[in-house]
XYZ file of C-alpha atoms in Angstrom:
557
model
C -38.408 147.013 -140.877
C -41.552 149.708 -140.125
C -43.365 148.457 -137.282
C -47.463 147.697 -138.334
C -49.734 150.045 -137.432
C -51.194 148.884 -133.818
C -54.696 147.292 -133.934
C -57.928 148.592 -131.993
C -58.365 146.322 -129.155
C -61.888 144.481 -128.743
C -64.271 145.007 -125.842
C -66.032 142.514 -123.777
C -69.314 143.572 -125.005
C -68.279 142.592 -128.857
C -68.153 139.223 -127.263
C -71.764 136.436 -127.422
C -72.005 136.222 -123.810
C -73.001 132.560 -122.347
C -73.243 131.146 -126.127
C -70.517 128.617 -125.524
C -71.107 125.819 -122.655
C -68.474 124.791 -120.401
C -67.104 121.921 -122.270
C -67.213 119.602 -119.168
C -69.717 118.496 -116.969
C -67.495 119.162 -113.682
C -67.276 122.780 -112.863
C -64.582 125.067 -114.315
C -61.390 125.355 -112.074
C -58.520 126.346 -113.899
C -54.820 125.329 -114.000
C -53.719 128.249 -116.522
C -55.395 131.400 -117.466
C -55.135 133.017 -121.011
C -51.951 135.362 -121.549
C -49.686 133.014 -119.283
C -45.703 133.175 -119.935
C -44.720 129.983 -120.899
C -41.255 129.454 -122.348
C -41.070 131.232 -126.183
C -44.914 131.322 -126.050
C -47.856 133.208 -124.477
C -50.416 130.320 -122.853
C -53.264 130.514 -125.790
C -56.051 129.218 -123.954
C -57.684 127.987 -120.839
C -56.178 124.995 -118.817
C -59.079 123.277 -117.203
C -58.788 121.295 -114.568
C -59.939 117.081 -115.124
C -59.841 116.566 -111.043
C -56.196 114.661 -111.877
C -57.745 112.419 -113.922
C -58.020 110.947 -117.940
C -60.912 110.243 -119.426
C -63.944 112.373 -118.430
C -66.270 113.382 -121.263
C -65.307 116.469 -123.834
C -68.062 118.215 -125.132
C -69.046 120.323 -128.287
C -69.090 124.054 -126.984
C -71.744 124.972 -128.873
C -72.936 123.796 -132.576
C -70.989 123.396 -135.615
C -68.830 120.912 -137.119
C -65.540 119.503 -136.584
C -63.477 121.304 -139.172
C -59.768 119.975 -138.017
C -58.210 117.125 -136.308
C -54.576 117.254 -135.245
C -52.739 114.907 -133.866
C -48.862 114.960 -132.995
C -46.295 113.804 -130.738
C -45.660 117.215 -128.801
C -47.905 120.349 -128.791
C -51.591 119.634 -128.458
C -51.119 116.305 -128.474
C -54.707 115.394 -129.737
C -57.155 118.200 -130.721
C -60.409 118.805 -132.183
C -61.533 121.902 -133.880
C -64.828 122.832 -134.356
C -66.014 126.397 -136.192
C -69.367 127.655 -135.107
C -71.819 129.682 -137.437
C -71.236 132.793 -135.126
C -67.480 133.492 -136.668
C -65.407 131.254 -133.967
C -63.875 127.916 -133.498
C -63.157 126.332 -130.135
C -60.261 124.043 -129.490
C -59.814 121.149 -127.673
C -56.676 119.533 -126.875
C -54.568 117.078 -124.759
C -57.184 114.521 -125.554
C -57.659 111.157 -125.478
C -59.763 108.976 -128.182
C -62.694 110.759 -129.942
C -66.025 109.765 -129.920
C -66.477 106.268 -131.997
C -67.309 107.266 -135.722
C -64.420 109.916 -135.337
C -62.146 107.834 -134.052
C -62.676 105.320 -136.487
C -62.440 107.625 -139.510
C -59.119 108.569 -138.472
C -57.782 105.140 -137.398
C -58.692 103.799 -140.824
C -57.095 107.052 -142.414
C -53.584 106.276 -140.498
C -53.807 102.698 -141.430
C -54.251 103.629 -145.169
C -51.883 106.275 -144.918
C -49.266 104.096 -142.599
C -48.633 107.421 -140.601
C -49.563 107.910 -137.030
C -48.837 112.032 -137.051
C -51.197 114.315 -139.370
C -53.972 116.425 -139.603
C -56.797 115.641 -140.719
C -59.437 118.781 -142.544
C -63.009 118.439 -143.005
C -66.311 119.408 -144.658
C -69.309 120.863 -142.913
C -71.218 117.917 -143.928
C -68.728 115.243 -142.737
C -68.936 115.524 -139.056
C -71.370 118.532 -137.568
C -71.938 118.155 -134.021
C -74.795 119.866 -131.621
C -74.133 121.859 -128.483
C -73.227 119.594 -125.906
C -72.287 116.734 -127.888
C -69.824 114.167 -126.608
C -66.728 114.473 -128.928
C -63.541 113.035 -127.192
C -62.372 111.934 -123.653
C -59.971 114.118 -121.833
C -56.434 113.080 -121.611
C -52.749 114.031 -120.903
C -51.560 114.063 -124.586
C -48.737 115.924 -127.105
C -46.221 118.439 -124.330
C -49.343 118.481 -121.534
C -47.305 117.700 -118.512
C -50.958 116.472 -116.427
C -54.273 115.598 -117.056
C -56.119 118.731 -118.122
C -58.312 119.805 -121.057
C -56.747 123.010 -123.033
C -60.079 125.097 -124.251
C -59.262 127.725 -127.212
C -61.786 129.881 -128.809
C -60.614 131.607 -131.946
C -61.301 133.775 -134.721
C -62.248 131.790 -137.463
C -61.553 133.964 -139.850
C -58.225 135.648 -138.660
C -57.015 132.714 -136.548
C -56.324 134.821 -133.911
C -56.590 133.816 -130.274
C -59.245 135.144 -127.946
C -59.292 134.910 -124.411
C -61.945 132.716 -123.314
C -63.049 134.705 -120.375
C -64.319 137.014 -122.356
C -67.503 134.762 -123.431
C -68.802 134.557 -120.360
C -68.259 130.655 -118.755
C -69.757 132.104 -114.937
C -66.096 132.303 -113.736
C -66.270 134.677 -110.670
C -63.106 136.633 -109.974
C -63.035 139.770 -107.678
C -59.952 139.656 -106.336
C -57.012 142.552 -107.731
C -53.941 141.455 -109.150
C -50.451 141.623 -107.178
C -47.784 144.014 -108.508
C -44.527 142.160 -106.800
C -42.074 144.534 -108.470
C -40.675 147.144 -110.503
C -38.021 147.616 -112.893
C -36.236 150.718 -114.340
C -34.206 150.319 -117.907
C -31.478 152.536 -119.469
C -32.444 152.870 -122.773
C -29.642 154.708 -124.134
C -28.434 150.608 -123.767
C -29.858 147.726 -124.919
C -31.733 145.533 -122.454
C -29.296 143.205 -123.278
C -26.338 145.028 -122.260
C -27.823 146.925 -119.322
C -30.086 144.929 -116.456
C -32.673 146.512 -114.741
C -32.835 148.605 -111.551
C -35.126 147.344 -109.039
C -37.093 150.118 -107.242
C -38.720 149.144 -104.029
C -42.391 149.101 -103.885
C -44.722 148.524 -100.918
C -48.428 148.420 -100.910
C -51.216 145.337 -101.344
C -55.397 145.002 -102.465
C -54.535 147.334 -105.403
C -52.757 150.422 -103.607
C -48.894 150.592 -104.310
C -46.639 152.595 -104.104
C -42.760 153.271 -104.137
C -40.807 153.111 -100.761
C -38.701 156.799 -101.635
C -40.620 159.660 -102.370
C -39.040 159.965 -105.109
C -37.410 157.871 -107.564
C -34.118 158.988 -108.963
C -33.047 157.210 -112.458
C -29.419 157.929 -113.402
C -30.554 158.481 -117.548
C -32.930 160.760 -119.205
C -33.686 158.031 -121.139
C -35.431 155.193 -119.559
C -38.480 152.286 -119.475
C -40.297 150.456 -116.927
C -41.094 146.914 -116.406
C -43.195 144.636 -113.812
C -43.353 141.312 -112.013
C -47.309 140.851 -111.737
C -49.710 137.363 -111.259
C -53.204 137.278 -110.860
C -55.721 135.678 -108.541
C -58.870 134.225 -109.036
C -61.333 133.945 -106.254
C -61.168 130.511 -104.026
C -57.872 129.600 -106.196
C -54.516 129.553 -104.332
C -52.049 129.372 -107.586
C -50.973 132.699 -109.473
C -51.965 133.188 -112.902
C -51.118 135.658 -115.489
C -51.964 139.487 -115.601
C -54.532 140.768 -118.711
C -53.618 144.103 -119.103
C -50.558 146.678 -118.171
C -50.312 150.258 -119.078
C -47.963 152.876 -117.773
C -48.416 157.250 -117.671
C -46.201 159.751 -117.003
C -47.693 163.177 -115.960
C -51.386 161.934 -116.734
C -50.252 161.534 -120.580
C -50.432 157.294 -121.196
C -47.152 155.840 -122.538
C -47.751 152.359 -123.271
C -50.428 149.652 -123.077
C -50.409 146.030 -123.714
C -53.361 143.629 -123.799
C -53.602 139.797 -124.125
C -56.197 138.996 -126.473
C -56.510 138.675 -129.655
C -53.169 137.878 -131.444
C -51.974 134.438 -132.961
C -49.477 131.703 -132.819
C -47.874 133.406 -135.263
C -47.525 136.260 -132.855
C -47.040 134.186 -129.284
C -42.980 134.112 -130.063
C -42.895 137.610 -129.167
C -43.522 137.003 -125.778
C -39.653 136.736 -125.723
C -39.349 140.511 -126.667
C -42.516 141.111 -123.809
C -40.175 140.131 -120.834
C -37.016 140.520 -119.998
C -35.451 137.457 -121.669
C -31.726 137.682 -120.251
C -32.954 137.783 -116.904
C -35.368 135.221 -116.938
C -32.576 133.021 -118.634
C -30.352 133.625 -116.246
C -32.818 132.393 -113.553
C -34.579 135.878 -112.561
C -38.257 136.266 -112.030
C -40.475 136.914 -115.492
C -40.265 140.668 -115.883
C -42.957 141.829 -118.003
C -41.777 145.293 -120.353
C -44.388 148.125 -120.217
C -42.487 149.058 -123.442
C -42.146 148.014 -127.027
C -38.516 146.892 -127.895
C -37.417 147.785 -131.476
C -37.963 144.702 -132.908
C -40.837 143.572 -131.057
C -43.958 143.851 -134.186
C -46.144 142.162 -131.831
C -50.307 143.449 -131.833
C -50.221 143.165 -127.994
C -49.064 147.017 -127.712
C -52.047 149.197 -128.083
C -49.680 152.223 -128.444
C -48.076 153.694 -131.351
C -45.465 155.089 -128.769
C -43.019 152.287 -127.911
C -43.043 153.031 -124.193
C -39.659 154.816 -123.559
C -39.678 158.125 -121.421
C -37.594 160.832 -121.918
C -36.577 162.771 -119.324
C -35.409 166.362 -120.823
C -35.094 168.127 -117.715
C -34.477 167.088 -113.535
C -37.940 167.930 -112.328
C -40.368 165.694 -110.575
C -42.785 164.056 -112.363
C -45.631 161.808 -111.855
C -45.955 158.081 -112.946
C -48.712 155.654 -112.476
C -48.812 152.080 -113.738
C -52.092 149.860 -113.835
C -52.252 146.402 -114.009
C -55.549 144.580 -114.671
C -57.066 141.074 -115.166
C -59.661 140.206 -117.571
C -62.664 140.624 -115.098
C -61.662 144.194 -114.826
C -60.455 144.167 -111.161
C -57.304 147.117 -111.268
C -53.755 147.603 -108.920
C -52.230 151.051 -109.073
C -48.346 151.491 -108.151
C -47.897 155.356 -108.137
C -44.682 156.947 -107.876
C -42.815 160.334 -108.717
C -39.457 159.721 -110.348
C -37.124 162.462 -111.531
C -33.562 162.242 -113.815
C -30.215 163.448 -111.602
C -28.732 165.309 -114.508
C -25.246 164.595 -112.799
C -25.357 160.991 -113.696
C -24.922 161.168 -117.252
C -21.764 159.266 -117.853
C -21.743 156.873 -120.711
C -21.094 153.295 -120.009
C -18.564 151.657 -121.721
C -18.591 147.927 -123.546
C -16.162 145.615 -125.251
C -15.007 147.038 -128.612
C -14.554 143.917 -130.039
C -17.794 142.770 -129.717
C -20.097 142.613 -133.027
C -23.237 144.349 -132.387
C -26.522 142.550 -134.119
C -29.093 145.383 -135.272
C -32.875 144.550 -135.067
C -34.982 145.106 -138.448
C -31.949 144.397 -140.627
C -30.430 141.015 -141.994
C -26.896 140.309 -139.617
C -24.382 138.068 -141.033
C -21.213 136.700 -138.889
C -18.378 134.457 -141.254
C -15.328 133.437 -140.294
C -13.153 131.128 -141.635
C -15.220 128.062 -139.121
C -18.512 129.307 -139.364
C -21.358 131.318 -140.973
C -24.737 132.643 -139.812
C -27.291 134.531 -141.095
C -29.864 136.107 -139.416
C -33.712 137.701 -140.948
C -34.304 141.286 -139.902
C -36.880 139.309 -137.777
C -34.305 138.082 -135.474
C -33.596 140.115 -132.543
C -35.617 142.484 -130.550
C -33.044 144.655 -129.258
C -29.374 145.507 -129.863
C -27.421 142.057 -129.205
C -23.131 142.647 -128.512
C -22.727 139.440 -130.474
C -19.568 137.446 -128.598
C -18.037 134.712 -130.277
C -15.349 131.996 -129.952
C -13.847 129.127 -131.203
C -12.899 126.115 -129.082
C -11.534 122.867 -130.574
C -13.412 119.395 -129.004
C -12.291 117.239 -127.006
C -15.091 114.590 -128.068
C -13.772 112.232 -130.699
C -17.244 112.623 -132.826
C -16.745 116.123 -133.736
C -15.551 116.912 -136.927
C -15.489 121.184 -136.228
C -14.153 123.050 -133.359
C -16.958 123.861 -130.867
C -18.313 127.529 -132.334
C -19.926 129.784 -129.767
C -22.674 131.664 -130.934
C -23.470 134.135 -128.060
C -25.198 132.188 -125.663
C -28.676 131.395 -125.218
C -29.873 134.020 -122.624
C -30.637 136.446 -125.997
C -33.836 135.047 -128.135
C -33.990 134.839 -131.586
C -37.652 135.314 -133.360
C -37.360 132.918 -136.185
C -34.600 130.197 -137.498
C -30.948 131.165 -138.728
C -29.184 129.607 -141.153
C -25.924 128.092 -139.710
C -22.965 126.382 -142.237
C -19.708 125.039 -140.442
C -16.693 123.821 -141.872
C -15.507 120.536 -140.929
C -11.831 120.920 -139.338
C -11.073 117.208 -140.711
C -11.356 115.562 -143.890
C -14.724 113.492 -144.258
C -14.679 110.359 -147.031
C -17.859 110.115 -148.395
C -19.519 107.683 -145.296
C -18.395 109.876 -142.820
C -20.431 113.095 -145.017
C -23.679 110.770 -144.685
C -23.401 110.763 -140.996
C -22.556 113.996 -140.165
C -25.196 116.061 -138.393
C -25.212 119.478 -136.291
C -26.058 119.758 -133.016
C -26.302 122.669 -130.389
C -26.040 122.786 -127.213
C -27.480 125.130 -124.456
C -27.950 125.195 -120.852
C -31.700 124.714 -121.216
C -31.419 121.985 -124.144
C -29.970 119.955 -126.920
C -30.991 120.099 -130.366
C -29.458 117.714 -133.776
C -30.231 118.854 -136.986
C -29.828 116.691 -140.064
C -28.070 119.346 -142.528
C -27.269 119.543 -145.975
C -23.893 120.232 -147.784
C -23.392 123.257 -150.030
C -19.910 122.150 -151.590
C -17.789 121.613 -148.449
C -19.813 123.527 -145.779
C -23.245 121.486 -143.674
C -25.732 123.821 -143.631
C -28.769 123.337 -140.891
C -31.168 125.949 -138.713
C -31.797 126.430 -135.811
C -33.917 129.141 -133.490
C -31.706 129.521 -130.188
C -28.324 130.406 -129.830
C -25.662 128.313 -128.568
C -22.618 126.079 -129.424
C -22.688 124.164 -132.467
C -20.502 121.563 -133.875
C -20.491 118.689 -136.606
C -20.888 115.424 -135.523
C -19.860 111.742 -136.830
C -23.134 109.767 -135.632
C -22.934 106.128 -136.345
C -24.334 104.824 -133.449
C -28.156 103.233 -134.236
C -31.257 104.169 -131.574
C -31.983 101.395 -129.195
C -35.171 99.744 -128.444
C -36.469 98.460 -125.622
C -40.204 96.446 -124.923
C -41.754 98.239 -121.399
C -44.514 96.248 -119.746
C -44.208 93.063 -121.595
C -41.450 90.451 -121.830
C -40.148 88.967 -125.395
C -41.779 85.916 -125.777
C -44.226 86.177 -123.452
C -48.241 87.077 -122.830
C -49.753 89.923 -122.882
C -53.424 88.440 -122.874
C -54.185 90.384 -119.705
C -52.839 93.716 -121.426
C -54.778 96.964 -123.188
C -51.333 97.960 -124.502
C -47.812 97.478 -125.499
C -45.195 100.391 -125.334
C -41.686 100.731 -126.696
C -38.970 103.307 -124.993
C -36.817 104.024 -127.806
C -33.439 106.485 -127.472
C -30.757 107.454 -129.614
C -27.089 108.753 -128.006
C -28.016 112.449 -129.552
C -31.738 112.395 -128.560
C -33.683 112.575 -131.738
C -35.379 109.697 -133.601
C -36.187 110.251 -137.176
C -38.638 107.358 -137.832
C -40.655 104.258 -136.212
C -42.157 101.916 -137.648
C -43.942 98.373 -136.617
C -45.165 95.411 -138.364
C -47.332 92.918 -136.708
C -47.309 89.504 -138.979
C -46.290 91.841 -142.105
C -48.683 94.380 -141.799
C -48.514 98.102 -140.061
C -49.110 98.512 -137.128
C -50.533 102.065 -135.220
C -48.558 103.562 -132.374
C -48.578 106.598 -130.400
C -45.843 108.597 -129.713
C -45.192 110.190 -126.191
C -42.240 111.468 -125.571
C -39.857 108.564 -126.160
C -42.661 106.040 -125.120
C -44.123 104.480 -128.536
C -47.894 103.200 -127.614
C -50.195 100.659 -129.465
C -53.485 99.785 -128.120
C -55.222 96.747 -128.717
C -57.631 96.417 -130.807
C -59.699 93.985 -133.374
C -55.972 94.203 -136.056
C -54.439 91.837 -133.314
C -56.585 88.660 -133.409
C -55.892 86.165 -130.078
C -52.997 84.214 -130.647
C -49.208 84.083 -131.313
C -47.677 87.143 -133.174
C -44.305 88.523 -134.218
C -43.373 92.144 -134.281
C -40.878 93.835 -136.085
C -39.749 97.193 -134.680
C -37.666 99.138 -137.042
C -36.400 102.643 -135.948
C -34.281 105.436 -137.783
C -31.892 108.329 -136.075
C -31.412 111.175 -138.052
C -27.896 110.176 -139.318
C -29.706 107.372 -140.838
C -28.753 104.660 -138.351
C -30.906 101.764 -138.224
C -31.989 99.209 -135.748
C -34.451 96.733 -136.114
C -35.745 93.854 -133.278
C -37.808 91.067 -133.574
C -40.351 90.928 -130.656
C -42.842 87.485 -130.461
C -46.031 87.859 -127.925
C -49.225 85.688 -127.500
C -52.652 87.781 -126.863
């Protein structure tokens, strides 16, 4: 693939400064800065803090009208979007109900549609809103692990994600960011064949250095990396860095910036550290170089931040780390290649090297996968093996693809061979599943003549499973039976022996019923559909091998 050109990067002063209103009416303190690394994503917005609590009052930025509603069971949870006649559109998320004649539209549009999960697009006409309009309470919706509000401000036009900072909200921050280390990395390797070298640094309030006088890297061909956080005045946590660039003799190698790219983008955060070590429990390391499959916007350089070093002289390096309010640390340090130490490392033979920018295709007689030229960001010694199961549901040995401490950029295509014979019931509940030490995922595939075919987006082992086993239910907060006259809500925990759920569904005296989904917690709240009396529920849910249960639960309200 041919990398895209690099993109100019935006100034504050292209920015409307102070045009956008804290959406609160408690004073910004934040939980999470813009540019954060979060796992397989780059933290898009700002986390505001809601003093630990739900329900305070969300309002409208600025003018405009509400152009999007999402709502979903992970993610952002609940969110409004509103675009703005200056060229943006601010986000709000994690939320809680909307304000009335919202909330209403939508409830009457799930009803109708008997579907909790959608989004929901508008006219400018339908719902325009003023600056400082109430629009939603706050909340701990979707994947938000607390209370907290999560504040975007986009492009409207390219979609792309702008830090918020740079609008002006009265944030005060004059306080440098912390280098905590630095990293050397042989390029004539992959980064994920070759760690990196710590070099000792020493230094604080912006002045750093290295502890030798001079550093000596055993290749002529090499790249840097950090461990940085940020601090805002009066704030105790660490948040993320803004900016990183790196020189060697005065010439600048490599730059990155965190504004300005999109969700589409934010995956390539996982070509922006060092992945491997991360996975394998290390601090985040942040590259001050582009790896070869990395077509991420963040790099301001057309140079993909590898040094060569074509001689053993001393030379001069400098690396500069800023936030977004422009506050600077300097590590400075002379480094120099011993010529003597040029002996190639050697690696396992057998292994089955995966090339960034080209399609890679494994098969053996088990297993096949097939993986976009998007895939990997750097050279990957692809190890595999093939282990047969001890677990009496697996139809297919247990297939080893690599292991999950290399990322892959977008979804594979994975088809296994069954070991066994399957009759025609046992076909229908068959699904994949792979398994990782940081999770668990079950795909329902499809069969191409004898083979299941599914996708996936981490590495792992994978297997074919015989799930006939139905998802159990179980009332929380109420008893079978019983009253619930002094309740707001009732809530369902529903699990499945592989962990996914493929549908839920409720019908209160014959007619659908609205819950939430939160996690495995499935929420309705009362409202003017359940009259005061005696009612039965039916609770019918749906795994994704197509195992059913359904329960019968009677309450008086």
């Amino acid at each position: 693939m041919t990398k895209p050109k690099m993109q100019a990067q935006t100034t504050t002063a292209e920015y409307p400064q102070g045009y956008f209103r804290n959406p609160l009416d408690i004073p910004i303190k934040l939980a999470a800065n813009f540019g954060e690394l979060r796992p397989n994503h780059f933290h898009m917005g700002l986390d505001i803090r809601t003093n630990q609590r739900e329900n305070l009052p969300v309002y409208a930025a600025a003018e405009g009208y509400i152009s999007r509603i999402k709502i979903e069971r992970f993610g952002f949870g609940r969110a409004i979007y509103i675009n703005h006649p200056n060229g943006y559109t601010t986000l709000y998320a994690h939320l809680n109900d909307f304000y009335k004649p919202l909330d209403d539209y939508l409830k009457e549009k799930q009803y109708n549609d008997q579907k909790w999960e959608q989004e929901f697009e508008f006219e400018p006409n339908q719902f325009p809103v003023t600056k400082g309009q109430f629009i939603a309470f706050s909340g701990n919706t979707g994947g938000s692990a607390g209370p907290h509000l999560h504040f975007e401000i986009r492009d409207t036009k390219t979609g792309n994600n702008l830090n918020p900072w740079l609008f002006n909200f009265g944030l005060d921050d004059n306080i440098k960011p912390t280098i905590f280390r630095l990293y050397a990395y042989d390029r004539r390797y992959s980064t994920y064949q070759v760690g990196p070298t710590s070099i000792p640094i020493s230094g604080s309030n912006g002045n750093y250095s290295a502890t030798s006088n001079v550093v000596t890297l055993q290749s002529p061909l090499v790249s840097f990396g950090i461990a940085a956080g940020d601090k805002i005045t009066a704030v105790s946590n660490y948040y993320g860095i803004y900016e990183a660039s790196i020189s060697v003799d005065n010439s600048l190698r490599s730059t990155f910036k965190l504004n300005d790219f999109s969700y589409d983008e934010t995956r390539y955060i996982n070509a922006s550290i060092d992945y491997k070590t991360r996975l394998s429990g290390g601090n985040f390391i942040q590259h001050l170089s582009r790896l070869p499959g990395n077509y991420s916007l963040i790099f301001s350089q057309d140079d993909d931040g590898q040094i060569v070093l074509s001689d053993t002289l001393i030379h001069q390096a400098e690396v500069v780390v800023k936030d977004v309010a422009g506050n600077a640390s300097v590590i400075k340090f002379k480094l120099k290649w011993d010529g003597s130490a040029n002996e190639k490392l050697m690696f396992n033979a057998n292994n089955l090297s995966m090339i960034p920018g080209k399609e890679n295709v494994f098969k053996t007689t088990d297993v096949e996968a097939v993986f976009s030229e998007k895939a990997f960001y750097d050279t990957v010694p692809f190890v595999y093996k093939s282990v047969i199961s001890n677990d009496t549901k697996a139809v297919s040995p247990i297939l080893y693809l690599h292991n999950n401490t290399t990322p892959v950029h977008d979804s594979f295509t994975v088809r296994i061979k069954p070991s066994d014979f399957l009759t025609t019931e046992d076909r229908e509940k068959v699904v994949v599943q792979l398994v990782n030490n940081r999770k668990t995922d079950v795909v329902k595939g499809f069969w191409v003549n004898d083979w299941m075919e599914a996708k996936f987006r981490d590495l792992g082992m994978v297997k074919l499973v015989i799930d006939n086993i139905a998802p159990r239910i179980t009332a929380t907060g109420f008893v079978n039976g019983g009253s619930v006259s002094s309740k707001k809500s009732i809530s369902f925990l529903v699990t499945d022996n592989l962990g996914e759920i493929k549908s839920f569904r409720a019908l209160l005296d014959g007619n659908w019923l609205l819950f939430s989904r939160k996690k495995d917690s499935f929420i309705h709240t009362f409202d003017y559909r359940t009259s005061p009396g005696k009612h039965e529920l039916i609770v019918t849910v749906e795994d994704l091998a197509g195992n059913v249960n359904e329960k019968t639960f009677v309450f008086t309200r």
